[in-house]
PDB file of C-alpha atoms in Angstrom:
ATOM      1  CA  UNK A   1     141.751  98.962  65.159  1.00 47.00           C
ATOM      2  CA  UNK A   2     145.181  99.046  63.968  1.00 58.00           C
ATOM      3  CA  UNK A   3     145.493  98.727  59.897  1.00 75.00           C
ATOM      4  CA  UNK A   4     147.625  95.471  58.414  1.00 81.00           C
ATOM      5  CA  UNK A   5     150.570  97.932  57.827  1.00 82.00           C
ATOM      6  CA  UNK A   6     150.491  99.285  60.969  1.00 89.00           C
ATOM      7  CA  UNK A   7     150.608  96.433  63.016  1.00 91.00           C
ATOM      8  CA  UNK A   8     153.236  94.976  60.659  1.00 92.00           C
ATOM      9  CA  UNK A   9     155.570  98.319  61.097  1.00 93.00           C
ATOM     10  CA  UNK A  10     155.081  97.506  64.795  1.00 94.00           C
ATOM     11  CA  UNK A  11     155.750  93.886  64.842  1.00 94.00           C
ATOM     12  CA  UNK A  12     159.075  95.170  62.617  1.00 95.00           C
ATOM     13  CA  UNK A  13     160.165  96.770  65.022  1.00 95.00           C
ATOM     14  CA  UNK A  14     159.547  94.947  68.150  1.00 95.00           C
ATOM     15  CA  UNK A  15     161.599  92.159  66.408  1.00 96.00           C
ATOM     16  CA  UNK A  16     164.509  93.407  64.935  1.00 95.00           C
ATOM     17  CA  UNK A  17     165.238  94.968  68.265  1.00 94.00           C
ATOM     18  CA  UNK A  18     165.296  91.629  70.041  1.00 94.00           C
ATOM     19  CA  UNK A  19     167.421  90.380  67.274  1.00 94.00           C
ATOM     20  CA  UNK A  20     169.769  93.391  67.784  1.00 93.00           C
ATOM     21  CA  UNK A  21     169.659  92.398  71.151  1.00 91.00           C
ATOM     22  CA  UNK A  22     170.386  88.816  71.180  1.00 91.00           C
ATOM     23  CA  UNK A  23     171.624  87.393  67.734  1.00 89.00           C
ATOM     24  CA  UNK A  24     173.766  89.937  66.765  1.00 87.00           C
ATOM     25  CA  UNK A  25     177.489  90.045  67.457  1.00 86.00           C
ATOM     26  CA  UNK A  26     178.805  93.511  66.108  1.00 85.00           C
ATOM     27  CA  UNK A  27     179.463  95.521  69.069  1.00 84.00           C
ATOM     28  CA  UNK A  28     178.401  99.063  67.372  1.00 83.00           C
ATOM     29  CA  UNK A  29     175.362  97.691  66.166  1.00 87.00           C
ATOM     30  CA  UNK A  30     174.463  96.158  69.672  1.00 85.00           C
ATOM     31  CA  UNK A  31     173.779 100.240  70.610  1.00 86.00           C
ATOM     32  CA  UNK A  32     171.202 101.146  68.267  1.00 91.00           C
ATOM     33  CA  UNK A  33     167.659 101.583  69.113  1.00 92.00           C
ATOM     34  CA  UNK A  34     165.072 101.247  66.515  1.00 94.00           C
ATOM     35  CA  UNK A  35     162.898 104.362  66.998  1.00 93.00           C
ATOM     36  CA  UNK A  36     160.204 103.715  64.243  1.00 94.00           C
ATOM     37  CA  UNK A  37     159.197 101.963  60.915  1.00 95.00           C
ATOM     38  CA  UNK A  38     157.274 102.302  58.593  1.00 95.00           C
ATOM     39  CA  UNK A  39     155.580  99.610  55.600  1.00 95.00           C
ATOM     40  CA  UNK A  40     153.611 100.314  52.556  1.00 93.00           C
ATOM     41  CA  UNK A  41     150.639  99.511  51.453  1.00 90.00           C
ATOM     42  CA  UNK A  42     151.742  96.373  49.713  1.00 91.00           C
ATOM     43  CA  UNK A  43     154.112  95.744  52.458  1.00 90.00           C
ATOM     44  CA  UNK A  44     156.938  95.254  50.098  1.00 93.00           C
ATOM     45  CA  UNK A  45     159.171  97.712  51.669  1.00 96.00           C
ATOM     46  CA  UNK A  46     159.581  99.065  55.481  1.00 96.00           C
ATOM     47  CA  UNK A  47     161.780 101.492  56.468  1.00 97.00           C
ATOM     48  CA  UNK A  48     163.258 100.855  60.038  1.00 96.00           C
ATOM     49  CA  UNK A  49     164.640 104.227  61.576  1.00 96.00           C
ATOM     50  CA  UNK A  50     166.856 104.014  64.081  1.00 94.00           C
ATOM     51  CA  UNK A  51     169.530 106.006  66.389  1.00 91.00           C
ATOM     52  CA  UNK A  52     172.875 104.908  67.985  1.00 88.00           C
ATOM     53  CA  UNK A  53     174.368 105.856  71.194  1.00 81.00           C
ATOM     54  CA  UNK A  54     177.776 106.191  69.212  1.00 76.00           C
ATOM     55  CA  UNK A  55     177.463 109.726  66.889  1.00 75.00           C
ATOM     56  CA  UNK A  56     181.209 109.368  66.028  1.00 80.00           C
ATOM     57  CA  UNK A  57     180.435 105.822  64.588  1.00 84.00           C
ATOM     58  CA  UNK A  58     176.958 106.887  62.927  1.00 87.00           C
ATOM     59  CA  UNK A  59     178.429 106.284  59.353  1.00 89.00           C
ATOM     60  CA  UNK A  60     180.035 103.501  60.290  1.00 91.00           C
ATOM     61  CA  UNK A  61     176.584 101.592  61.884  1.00 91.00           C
ATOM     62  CA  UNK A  62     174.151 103.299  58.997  1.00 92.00           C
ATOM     63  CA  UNK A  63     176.581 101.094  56.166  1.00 94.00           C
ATOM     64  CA  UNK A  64     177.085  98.029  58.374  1.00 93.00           C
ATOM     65  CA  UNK A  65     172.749  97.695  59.495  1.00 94.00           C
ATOM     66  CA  UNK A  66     171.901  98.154  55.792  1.00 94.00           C
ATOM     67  CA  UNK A  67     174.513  95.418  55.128  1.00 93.00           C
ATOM     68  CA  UNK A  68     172.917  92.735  57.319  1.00 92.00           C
ATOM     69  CA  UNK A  69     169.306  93.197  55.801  1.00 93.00           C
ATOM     70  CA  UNK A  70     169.358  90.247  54.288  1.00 93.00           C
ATOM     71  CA  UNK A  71     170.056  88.571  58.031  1.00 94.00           C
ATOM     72  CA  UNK A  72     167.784  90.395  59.322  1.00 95.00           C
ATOM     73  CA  UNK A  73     165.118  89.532  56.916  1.00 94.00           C
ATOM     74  CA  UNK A  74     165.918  86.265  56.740  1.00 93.00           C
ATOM     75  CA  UNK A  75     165.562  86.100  60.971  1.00 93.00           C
ATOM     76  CA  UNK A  76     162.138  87.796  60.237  1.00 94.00           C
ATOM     77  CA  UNK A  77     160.674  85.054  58.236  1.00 93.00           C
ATOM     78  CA  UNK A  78     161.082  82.561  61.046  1.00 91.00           C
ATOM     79  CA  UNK A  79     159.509  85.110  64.050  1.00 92.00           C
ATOM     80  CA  UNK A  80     156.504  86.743  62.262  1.00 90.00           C
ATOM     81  CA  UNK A  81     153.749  85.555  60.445  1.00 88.00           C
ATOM     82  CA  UNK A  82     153.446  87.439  57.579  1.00 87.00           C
ATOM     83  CA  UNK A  83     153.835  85.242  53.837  1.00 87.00           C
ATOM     84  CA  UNK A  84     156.386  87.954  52.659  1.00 90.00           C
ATOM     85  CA  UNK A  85     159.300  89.644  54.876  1.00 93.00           C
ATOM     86  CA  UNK A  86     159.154  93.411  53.526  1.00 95.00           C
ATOM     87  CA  UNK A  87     162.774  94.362  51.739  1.00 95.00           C
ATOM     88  CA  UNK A  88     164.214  96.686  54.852  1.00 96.00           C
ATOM     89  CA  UNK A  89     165.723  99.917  54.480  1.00 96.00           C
ATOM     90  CA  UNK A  90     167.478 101.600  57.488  1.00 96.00           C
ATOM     91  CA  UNK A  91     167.267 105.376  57.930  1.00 95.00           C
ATOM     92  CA  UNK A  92     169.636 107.257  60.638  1.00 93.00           C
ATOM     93  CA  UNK A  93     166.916 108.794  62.723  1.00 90.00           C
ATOM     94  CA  UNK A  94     167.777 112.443  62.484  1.00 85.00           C
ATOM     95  CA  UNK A  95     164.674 113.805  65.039  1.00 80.00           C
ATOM     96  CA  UNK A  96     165.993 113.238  68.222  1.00 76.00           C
ATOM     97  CA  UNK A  97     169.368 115.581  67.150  1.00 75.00           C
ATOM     98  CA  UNK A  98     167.016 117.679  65.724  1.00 79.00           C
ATOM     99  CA  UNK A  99     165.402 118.116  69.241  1.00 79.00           C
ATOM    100  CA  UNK A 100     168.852 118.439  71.154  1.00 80.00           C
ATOM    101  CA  UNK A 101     169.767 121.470  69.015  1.00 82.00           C
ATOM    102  CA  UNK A 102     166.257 123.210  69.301  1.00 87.00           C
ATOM    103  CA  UNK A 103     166.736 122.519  73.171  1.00 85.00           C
ATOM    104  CA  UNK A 104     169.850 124.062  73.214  1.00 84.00           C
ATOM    105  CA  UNK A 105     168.950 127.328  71.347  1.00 87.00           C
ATOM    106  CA  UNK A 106     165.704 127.554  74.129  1.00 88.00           C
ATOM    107  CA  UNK A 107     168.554 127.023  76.468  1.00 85.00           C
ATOM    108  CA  UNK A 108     170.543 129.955  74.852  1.00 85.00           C
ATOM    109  CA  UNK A 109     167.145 131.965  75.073  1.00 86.00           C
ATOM    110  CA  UNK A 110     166.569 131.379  78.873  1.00 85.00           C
ATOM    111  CA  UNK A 111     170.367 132.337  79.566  1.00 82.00           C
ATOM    112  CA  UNK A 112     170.225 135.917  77.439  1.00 78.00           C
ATOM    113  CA  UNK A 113     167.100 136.785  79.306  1.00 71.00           C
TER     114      UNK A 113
END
C-alpha cells in the first residue's frame, strides 16, 4: 500500500508531465521529462526533478520551470484531488549525467584492456 505522500509524489508527476505536454507553449520547456518527485510529510512542498533533452539550454529551462510554478500549481488544483497543491520546487536531475560519465570511464576500461 502506497503511503499519502507517495501516491501524491506520483500523481505530481504524472500531471505536470501532461501539462508540459499539452498546456504549455515554451518550446524548451516542451523537452523536459520529469524523472521523479518527491513530497513531505505535510505535503507542503514537492520537489519535481527533471532532465531536458537540450544540455546547452539546461540553465536556461531550470530558471524558466521554476518561474511557471505558480501555473503549474495553479493547473494542479483543478486535476488532483488533494485540499492543498504542495509549493513546487524543480531540481535539474543530475543522475542520468552522472551515469553517462561512469559509462564512459567503463568504456575507457574495456578499450585499455
Amino acid at each position: 500500500m502506497k503511503l499519502k505522500g507517495e501516491r501524491v509524489a506520483s500523481d505530481l508527476m504524472r500531471e505536470i508531465s501532461k501539462i508540459l505536454l499539452t498546456e504549455i507553449k515554451d518550446e524548451d520547456l516542451k523537452n523536459v521529462t520529469i524523472t521523479y518527485a518527491t513530497v513531505t510529510n505535510d505535503l507542503s512542498f514537492a520537489k519535481i526533478y527533471f532532465t531536458t533533452l537540450d544540455d546547452y539550454k539546461k540553465e536556461k529551462v531550470i530558471h524558466d520551470i521554476n518561474g511557471a510554478s505558480s501555473f503549474f500549481r495553479s493547473e494542479l488544483a483543478g486535476r488532483l484531488n488533494i485540499r492543498h497543491i504542495p509549493e513546487l520546487k524543480f531540481v535539474y536531475d543530475e543522475s542520468i549525467e552522472y551515469g553517462k560519465k561512469i559509462e564512459n570511464i567503463i568504456e575507457q576500461i574495456n578499450k585499455e584492456e
